[in-house]
Short mmCIF file of N, CA and C and ligand atoms in Angstrom, two decimals:
data_model
loop_
_atom_site.label_atom_id
_atom_site.label_comp_id
_atom_site.label_asym_id
_atom_site.label_seq_id
_atom_site.Cartn_x
_atom_site.Cartn_y
_atom_site.Cartn_z
N MET A 1 8.05 5.23 24.73
CA MET A 1 6.77 5.59 24.14
C MET A 1 5.72 4.19 23.97
N LYS A 2 4.60 4.42 24.19
CA LYS A 2 3.51 3.31 24.11
C LYS A 2 3.56 2.92 22.65
N THR A 3 3.35 1.48 22.55
CA THR A 3 3.29 1.07 21.19
C THR A 3 1.88 0.42 20.89
N ILE A 4 1.67 0.16 19.56
CA ILE A 4 0.35 -0.26 18.98
C ILE A 4 0.70 -1.45 18.19
N LYS A 5 -0.20 -2.61 18.18
CA LYS A 5 0.04 -3.71 17.38
C LYS A 5 -0.43 -3.53 16.05
N VAL A 6 0.40 -3.79 14.93
CA VAL A 6 -0.07 -3.64 13.64
C VAL A 6 -0.07 -4.89 13.03
N SER A 7 -1.17 -5.24 12.27
CA SER A 7 -0.96 -6.40 11.22
C SER A 7 -1.68 -5.93 9.89
N VAL A 8 -0.85 -6.36 8.88
CA VAL A 8 -1.17 -6.07 7.55
C VAL A 8 -1.47 -7.50 6.86
N VAL A 9 -2.94 -7.74 6.44
CA VAL A 9 -3.16 -8.85 6.10
C VAL A 9 -3.78 -8.96 4.61
N THR A 10 -3.56 -9.87 3.71
CA THR A 10 -4.14 -9.91 2.49
C THR A 10 -4.84 -11.56 2.31
N PRO A 11 -5.42 -11.66 1.27
CA PRO A 11 -5.94 -13.10 1.17
C PRO A 11 -5.05 -14.19 1.18
N ASP A 12 -3.68 -13.84 0.82
CA ASP A 12 -2.60 -14.84 0.78
C ASP A 12 -2.07 -15.06 2.24
N GLY A 13 -2.51 -14.27 3.07
CA GLY A 13 -1.85 -14.27 4.58
C GLY A 13 -1.44 -12.98 5.10
N PRO A 14 -0.72 -13.03 6.19
CA PRO A 14 -0.33 -11.73 6.87
C PRO A 14 1.09 -11.32 6.10
N VAL A 15 1.15 -10.14 5.95
CA VAL A 15 2.29 -9.40 5.32
C VAL A 15 3.35 -8.80 6.33
N TYR A 16 2.83 -8.24 7.42
CA TYR A 16 3.53 -7.46 8.23
C TYR A 16 2.77 -7.60 9.55
N GLU A 17 3.46 -7.96 10.68
CA GLU A 17 3.00 -7.89 11.98
C GLU A 17 4.14 -7.28 13.12
N ALA A 18 3.86 -6.22 13.63
CA ALA A 18 4.81 -5.70 14.62
C ALA A 18 4.15 -4.85 15.54
N ASP A 19 4.91 -4.39 16.76
CA ASP A 19 4.59 -3.38 17.71
C ASP A 19 5.23 -2.26 17.22
N VAL A 20 4.54 -1.08 17.00
CA VAL A 20 5.16 0.26 16.47
C VAL A 20 4.57 1.16 17.19
N GLU A 21 5.45 2.36 17.33
CA GLU A 21 4.84 3.61 17.88
C GLU A 21 3.98 4.29 16.97
N MET A 22 4.11 4.53 15.76
CA MET A 22 3.12 5.10 14.86
C MET A 22 3.07 4.47 13.54
N VAL A 23 1.71 4.40 13.06
CA VAL A 23 1.41 3.95 11.84
C VAL A 23 0.76 5.31 10.92
N SER A 24 1.41 5.45 9.86
CA SER A 24 1.00 6.59 8.93
C SER A 24 0.74 6.03 7.63
N THR A 25 -0.55 6.43 7.03
CA THR A 25 -0.97 6.08 5.81
C THR A 25 -2.01 7.16 5.34
N LYS A 26 -2.35 6.81 4.02
CA LYS A 26 -3.41 7.77 3.33
C LYS A 26 -4.62 7.00 3.27
N ALA A 27 -5.54 7.45 4.00
CA ALA A 27 -6.99 6.92 3.85
C ALA A 27 -7.77 7.66 2.72
N GLU A 28 -8.84 7.24 2.29
CA GLU A 28 -9.54 8.03 1.17
C GLU A 28 -9.59 9.69 1.64
N SER A 29 -9.78 9.98 2.91
CA SER A 29 -10.08 11.08 3.51
C SER A 29 -8.95 11.78 3.57
N GLY A 30 -7.69 11.26 3.50
CA GLY A 30 -6.47 12.14 3.74
C GLY A 30 -5.53 11.36 4.53
N GLU A 31 -4.29 12.05 4.77
CA GLU A 31 -3.22 11.53 5.61
C GLU A 31 -3.61 11.12 7.00
N LEU A 32 -3.45 9.86 7.68
CA LEU A 32 -3.60 9.45 8.87
C LEU A 32 -2.34 9.16 9.76
N GLY A 33 -2.30 9.69 10.95
CA GLY A 33 -1.15 9.22 11.74
C GLY A 33 -1.87 8.70 12.91
N ILE A 34 -1.45 7.26 13.36
CA ILE A 34 -2.12 6.69 14.35
C ILE A 34 -1.25 6.12 15.48
N LEU A 35 -1.58 6.58 16.68
CA LEU A 35 -0.71 6.19 17.84
C LEU A 35 -1.54 5.26 18.89
N ALA A 36 -0.93 4.66 19.86
CA ALA A 36 -1.63 3.97 20.77
C ALA A 36 -2.66 4.71 21.44
N GLY A 37 -3.99 4.22 21.63
CA GLY A 37 -4.95 4.88 22.31
C GLY A 37 -5.90 5.56 21.30
N HIS A 38 -5.62 5.46 20.19
CA HIS A 38 -6.52 6.21 19.13
C HIS A 38 -7.91 5.65 19.15
N VAL A 39 -8.89 6.55 19.02
CA VAL A 39 -10.24 6.23 19.02
C VAL A 39 -10.53 5.28 17.79
N PRO A 40 -11.43 4.05 18.08
CA PRO A 40 -11.71 3.16 17.19
C PRO A 40 -12.14 3.76 15.73
N MET A 41 -11.86 3.09 14.69
CA MET A 41 -12.46 3.74 13.52
C MET A 41 -12.20 2.70 12.58
N VAL A 42 -12.85 2.80 11.26
CA VAL A 42 -12.73 2.07 10.18
C VAL A 42 -12.77 2.97 8.98
N ALA A 43 -11.63 2.69 8.16
CA ALA A 43 -11.52 3.72 6.87
C ALA A 43 -11.00 3.07 5.74
N PRO A 44 -11.55 3.41 4.59
CA PRO A 44 -11.04 2.86 3.22
C PRO A 44 -9.71 3.57 3.05
N LEU A 45 -8.67 2.71 2.48
CA LEU A 45 -7.40 3.15 2.18
C LEU A 45 -7.22 3.36 0.57
N GLN A 46 -6.31 4.38 0.28
CA GLN A 46 -5.87 4.38 -1.19
C GLN A 46 -4.88 3.34 -1.34
N ILE A 47 -4.51 3.17 -2.63
CA ILE A 47 -3.47 2.39 -3.07
C ILE A 47 -2.16 3.41 -2.63
N GLY A 48 -1.44 3.03 -1.78
CA GLY A 48 -0.36 3.93 -1.17
C GLY A 48 0.67 3.23 -0.30
N ALA A 49 1.42 3.89 0.53
CA ALA A 49 2.35 3.46 1.35
C ALA A 49 1.88 3.52 2.64
N VAL A 50 2.36 2.55 3.59
CA VAL A 50 2.07 2.53 5.16
C VAL A 50 3.29 2.65 5.55
N ARG A 51 3.71 3.58 6.43
CA ARG A 51 4.93 3.89 7.21
C ARG A 51 4.75 3.48 8.67
N LEU A 52 5.54 2.65 9.21
CA LEU A 52 5.52 2.09 10.42
C LEU A 52 6.83 2.39 11.19
N LYS A 53 6.70 3.23 12.21
CA LYS A 53 7.87 3.79 12.99
C LYS A 53 8.14 3.27 14.30
N ASN A 54 9.22 2.79 14.49
CA ASN A 54 9.48 2.35 15.91
C ASN A 54 10.94 2.76 16.27
N GLY A 55 11.16 3.70 17.15
CA GLY A 55 12.38 4.21 17.48
C GLY A 55 12.89 4.89 16.50
N ASP A 56 14.25 4.59 15.99
CA ASP A 56 14.76 5.11 14.90
C ASP A 56 14.53 4.28 13.53
N GLN A 57 13.66 3.25 13.58
CA GLN A 57 13.49 2.34 12.68
C GLN A 57 12.16 2.75 11.75
N THR A 58 11.95 2.87 10.62
CA THR A 58 10.81 2.89 9.86
C THR A 58 10.67 1.81 8.78
N ASP A 59 9.65 1.11 8.90
CA ASP A 59 9.36 0.11 7.87
C ASP A 59 8.30 0.51 6.87
N PHE A 60 8.50 0.16 5.61
CA PHE A 60 7.41 0.52 4.57
C PHE A 60 6.66 -0.67 4.02
N VAL A 61 5.48 -0.46 3.98
CA VAL A 61 4.59 -1.43 3.19
C VAL A 61 3.81 -0.82 2.04
N ALA A 62 3.80 -1.32 0.96
CA ALA A 62 3.02 -0.95 -0.32
C ALA A 62 1.64 -1.66 -0.05
N VAL A 63 0.63 -0.93 -0.15
CA VAL A 63 -0.76 -1.57 0.32
C VAL A 63 -1.69 -1.22 -1.08
N ASN A 64 -2.37 -2.16 -1.39
CA ASN A 64 -3.20 -2.03 -2.82
C ASN A 64 -4.71 -1.85 -2.26
N GLY A 65 -4.98 -0.57 -1.73
CA GLY A 65 -6.41 -0.25 -1.21
C GLY A 65 -6.63 -0.97 0.03
N GLY A 66 -7.76 -1.13 0.16
CA GLY A 66 -8.37 -1.99 1.36
C GLY A 66 -8.93 -1.04 2.36
N PHE A 67 -8.86 -1.62 3.55
CA PHE A 67 -9.35 -1.15 4.67
C PHE A 67 -8.59 -1.02 5.99
N LEU A 68 -8.55 -0.14 6.88
CA LEU A 68 -7.80 0.06 7.89
C LEU A 68 -8.98 0.13 9.05
N GLU A 69 -8.67 -0.85 10.01
CA GLU A 69 -9.33 -0.87 11.37
C GLU A 69 -8.56 -0.52 12.44
N VAL A 70 -9.08 0.62 13.07
CA VAL A 70 -8.29 1.00 14.36
C VAL A 70 -8.94 0.57 15.79
N ARG A 71 -8.22 -0.03 16.70
CA ARG A 71 -8.84 -0.29 17.94
C ARG A 71 -7.66 0.39 18.82
N PRO A 72 -8.06 0.65 20.10
CA PRO A 72 -6.93 1.41 20.94
C PRO A 72 -5.63 0.82 20.96
N ASP A 73 -5.49 -0.68 21.00
CA ASP A 73 -4.46 -1.24 21.04
C ASP A 73 -3.94 -2.06 19.82
N GLN A 74 -4.72 -2.02 18.75
CA GLN A 74 -4.29 -2.65 17.59
C GLN A 74 -4.85 -1.97 16.33
N VAL A 75 -4.06 -2.06 15.24
CA VAL A 75 -4.23 -1.52 13.93
C VAL A 75 -4.37 -2.78 12.84
N THR A 76 -5.41 -2.90 12.20
CA THR A 76 -5.42 -4.01 11.24
C THR A 76 -5.70 -3.48 9.87
N ILE A 77 -4.87 -3.84 8.91
CA ILE A 77 -5.10 -3.28 7.42
C ILE A 77 -5.30 -4.55 6.80
N LEU A 78 -6.58 -4.61 6.00
CA LEU A 78 -6.86 -5.58 5.06
C LEU A 78 -6.68 -5.20 3.80
N ALA A 79 -5.89 -5.73 2.84
CA ALA A 79 -5.66 -5.32 1.57
C ALA A 79 -6.00 -6.47 0.48
N GLN A 80 -6.19 -6.20 -0.71
CA GLN A 80 -6.19 -7.20 -1.67
C GLN A 80 -4.72 -7.79 -2.12
N SER A 81 -3.64 -6.92 -2.05
CA SER A 81 -2.39 -7.33 -2.03
C SER A 81 -1.69 -6.22 -1.27
N ALA A 82 -0.44 -6.63 -0.66
CA ALA A 82 0.32 -5.70 -0.01
C ALA A 82 1.88 -6.40 0.01
N GLU A 83 3.05 -5.63 0.05
CA GLU A 83 4.39 -6.07 0.03
C GLU A 83 5.05 -5.18 1.03
N GLN A 84 5.83 -5.65 1.87
CA GLN A 84 7.01 -5.00 2.57
C GLN A 84 7.94 -4.46 1.30
N ALA A 85 8.60 -3.37 1.75
CA ALA A 85 9.62 -2.65 0.92
C ALA A 85 10.71 -3.72 0.41
N ASN A 86 11.18 -4.50 1.27
CA ASN A 86 12.26 -5.53 0.78
C ASN A 86 11.75 -6.59 0.07
N GLU A 87 10.61 -6.77 -0.01
CA GLU A 87 10.07 -8.02 -0.82
C GLU A 87 9.47 -7.61 -2.32
N ILE A 88 9.64 -6.27 -2.70
CA ILE A 88 9.12 -5.82 -3.82
C ILE A 88 10.18 -6.24 -4.79
N ASP A 89 9.75 -6.63 -6.00
CA ASP A 89 10.62 -6.92 -7.02
C ASP A 89 10.36 -5.61 -7.89
N LEU A 90 11.49 -4.85 -8.01
CA LEU A 90 11.40 -3.62 -8.48
C LEU A 90 11.30 -3.63 -10.08
N GLU A 91 12.02 -4.46 -10.52
CA GLU A 91 12.06 -4.82 -12.11
C GLU A 91 10.69 -5.07 -12.44
N ARG A 92 9.97 -5.89 -11.83
CA ARG A 92 8.63 -6.36 -12.02
C ARG A 92 7.59 -5.03 -12.04
N ALA A 93 7.85 -4.20 -11.01
CA ALA A 93 7.00 -3.17 -10.82
C ALA A 93 7.26 -2.09 -11.96
N LYS A 94 8.44 -1.98 -12.36
CA LYS A 94 8.91 -1.02 -13.33
C LYS A 94 8.27 -1.46 -14.83
N LEU A 95 8.19 -2.94 -14.99
CA LEU A 95 7.70 -3.30 -16.27
C LEU A 95 6.12 -3.22 -16.28
N ALA A 96 5.41 -3.45 -14.97
CA ALA A 96 4.17 -3.31 -14.88
C ALA A 96 3.56 -1.81 -15.07
N ARG A 97 4.54 -0.98 -14.72
CA ARG A 97 4.33 0.64 -14.77
C ARG A 97 4.44 0.88 -16.47
N GLU A 98 5.40 0.26 -17.09
CA GLU A 98 5.55 0.45 -18.32
C GLU A 98 4.33 0.04 -19.24
N ARG A 99 3.77 -1.14 -18.89
CA ARG A 99 2.55 -1.75 -19.61
C ARG A 99 1.55 -0.86 -19.40
N ALA A 100 1.21 -0.46 -18.21
CA ALA A 100 -0.06 0.29 -17.98
C ALA A 100 0.25 1.64 -18.65
N GLU A 101 1.45 2.28 -18.76
CA GLU A 101 1.38 3.46 -19.32
C GLU A 101 1.11 3.42 -20.96
N GLN A 102 1.75 2.25 -21.45
CA GLN A 102 1.28 2.10 -22.85
C GLN A 102 -0.17 1.91 -23.16
N ARG A 103 -0.79 1.16 -22.25
CA ARG A 103 -2.17 0.94 -22.47
C ARG A 103 -2.88 2.18 -22.43
N LEU A 104 -2.43 3.20 -21.43
CA LEU A 104 -3.05 4.50 -21.43
C LEU A 104 -2.70 5.30 -22.54
N ASN A 105 -1.76 5.07 -23.19
CA ASN A 105 -1.48 5.92 -24.41
C ASN A 105 -2.13 5.30 -25.68
N ASP A 106 -2.71 4.14 -25.67
CA ASP A 106 -3.47 3.60 -26.79
C ASP A 106 -4.92 4.21 -26.69
N GLN A 107 -5.11 5.22 -27.78
CA GLN A 107 -6.51 5.72 -27.68
C GLN A 107 -7.51 5.00 -27.95
N LYS A 108 -7.48 3.67 -28.59
CA LYS A 108 -8.59 2.98 -29.02
C LYS A 108 -9.22 2.11 -27.82
N ARG A 109 -8.65 2.25 -26.75
CA ARG A 109 -9.27 1.39 -25.49
C ARG A 109 -10.63 2.14 -25.07
N ASP A 110 -11.35 1.20 -24.52
CA ASP A 110 -12.55 1.68 -24.04
C ASP A 110 -12.41 2.03 -22.46
N ASN A 111 -13.53 2.66 -21.85
CA ASN A 111 -13.39 3.19 -20.56
C ASN A 111 -13.02 2.09 -19.40
N VAL A 112 -13.63 0.97 -19.54
CA VAL A 112 -13.26 -0.02 -18.51
C VAL A 112 -11.70 -0.50 -18.61
N ASP A 113 -11.13 -0.43 -19.89
CA ASP A 113 -9.67 -0.68 -20.07
C ASP A 113 -8.87 0.39 -19.37
N ILE A 114 -9.43 1.64 -19.63
CA ILE A 114 -8.72 2.85 -18.92
C ILE A 114 -8.62 2.93 -17.49
N ARG A 115 -9.78 2.55 -16.87
CA ARG A 115 -9.87 2.48 -15.46
C ARG A 115 -8.93 1.40 -14.88
N ARG A 116 -8.96 0.30 -15.68
CA ARG A 116 -8.13 -0.86 -15.10
C ARG A 116 -6.65 -0.52 -15.29
N ALA A 117 -6.37 0.17 -16.46
CA ALA A 117 -4.89 0.61 -16.61
C ALA A 117 -4.48 1.76 -15.68
N GLU A 118 -5.28 2.47 -15.27
CA GLU A 118 -4.90 3.51 -14.22
C GLU A 118 -4.63 2.90 -12.82
N LEU A 119 -5.46 1.98 -12.51
CA LEU A 119 -5.33 1.32 -11.18
C LEU A 119 -4.04 0.37 -11.24
N ALA A 120 -3.61 -0.26 -12.32
CA ALA A 120 -2.37 -0.90 -12.58
C ALA A 120 -1.28 -0.14 -12.38
N LEU A 121 -1.41 1.21 -13.02
CA LEU A 121 -0.37 2.06 -13.03
C LEU A 121 -0.18 2.62 -11.54
N GLN A 122 -1.25 2.99 -10.90
CA GLN A 122 -1.02 3.40 -9.47
C GLN A 122 -0.40 2.22 -8.52
N ARG A 123 -0.84 0.97 -8.76
CA ARG A 123 -0.07 -0.07 -8.04
C ARG A 123 1.37 -0.13 -8.34
N ALA A 124 1.63 -0.05 -9.60
CA ALA A 124 3.01 -0.21 -9.94
C ALA A 124 4.02 1.05 -9.63
N VAL A 125 3.35 2.33 -9.71
CA VAL A 125 4.22 3.33 -9.20
C VAL A 125 4.37 3.38 -7.59
N ASN A 126 3.17 2.78 -6.96
CA ASN A 126 3.39 2.67 -5.47
C ASN A 126 4.37 1.73 -5.11
N ARG A 127 4.55 0.72 -5.71
CA ARG A 127 5.64 -0.41 -5.64
C ARG A 127 6.94 0.23 -5.63
N VAL A 128 7.05 1.00 -6.99
CA VAL A 128 8.32 1.50 -7.11
C VAL A 128 8.79 2.51 -5.97
N ASN A 129 7.96 3.39 -5.73
CA ASN A 129 8.14 4.41 -4.66
C ASN A 129 8.48 3.71 -3.22
N VAL A 130 7.77 2.69 -2.95
CA VAL A 130 7.93 1.99 -1.51
C VAL A 130 9.27 1.36 -1.61
N SER A 131 9.56 0.70 -2.75
CA SER A 131 10.84 -0.15 -2.88
C SER A 131 12.08 0.66 -2.91
N GLU A 132 11.84 2.15 -3.26
CA GLU A 132 12.89 3.04 -3.16
C GLU A 132 12.86 3.85 -1.87
N ARG A 133 12.07 3.54 -1.16
CA ARG A 133 11.57 4.25 0.41
C ARG A 133 11.36 5.81 -0.06
N ASN A 134 10.79 5.87 -1.16
CA ASN A 134 10.84 7.27 -1.71
C ASN A 134 8.94 7.69 -1.23
N VAL A 135 8.74 7.51 0.05
CA VAL A 135 7.43 7.91 0.36
C VAL A 135 7.28 8.75 1.63
P1 ATP B 1 1.91 -7.49 -12.12
O1 ATP B 1 1.31 -6.80 -13.42
O2 ATP B 1 3.43 -7.21 -12.07
O3 ATP B 1 1.29 -8.94 -11.82
P2 ATP B 1 -0.25 -6.38 -10.42
O4 ATP B 1 -0.50 -4.98 -9.75
O5 ATP B 1 -1.41 -6.79 -11.27
O6 ATP B 1 1.16 -6.41 -10.98
P3 ATP B 1 -1.46 -7.76 -8.12
O7 ATP B 1 -2.60 -8.23 -8.72
O8 ATP B 1 -1.63 -6.39 -7.27
O9 ATP B 1 -0.17 -7.36 -9.13
O10 ATP B 1 -0.68 -8.70 -7.18
C1 ATP B 1 -0.55 -10.10 -7.57
C2 ATP B 1 0.42 -10.79 -6.45
O11 ATP B 1 1.66 -10.39 -6.97
C3 ATP B 1 0.27 -10.31 -5.05
O12 ATP B 1 0.58 -11.42 -4.20
C4 ATP B 1 1.06 -9.26 -5.02
O13 ATP B 1 1.74 -8.97 -3.56
C5 ATP B 1 2.45 -9.77 -5.78
N1 ATP B 1 3.12 -8.64 -6.63
C6 ATP B 1 2.56 -7.78 -7.60
N2 ATP B 1 3.74 -7.03 -8.00
C7 ATP B 1 4.69 -7.38 -7.29
C8 ATP B 1 6.17 -6.86 -7.14
N3 ATP B 1 6.51 -5.86 -8.03
N4 ATP B 1 6.93 -7.42 -6.25
C9 ATP B 1 6.48 -8.40 -5.38
N5 ATP B 1 5.32 -8.93 -5.36
C10 ATP B 1 4.34 -8.43 -6.31
#
């Protein structure tokens, strides 16, 4: 099967680079599956998992939002932060999840803090799920 080159890049540098058969992820508009030869496009991404399939191997990357750019032979994902599944500190993500849940349970917070805590919770839950390959 034809492959497509994938790069996941953050402000700290590249997180993942490979040639894969299929890239699957969630754009703001819904689930995307990209194969070689896909029409060019740009889409904003949700906080979520990117699945990269090559033969019988699938790699998982946790992505904190950002943008996906597709060209026929190349997919580039630009995100504020991203981690490969095996680089995720599961304990850290679980602690971040706990902190965010506690903040959301604290009624005295204003709306800005609530939105911030919701996003922190989404990042933490995504990292836990990707670390456990539960995506
Ligand atoms: P925390 O509260 O644990 O710092 P966060 O969601 O606020 O989590 P980010 O601001 O998204 O963290 O990321 C800051 C940096 O730390 C990024 O380089 C990111 O890849 C890394 N990072 C965050 N959480 C983890 C984790 N659980 N395992 C590995 N790297 C992580």
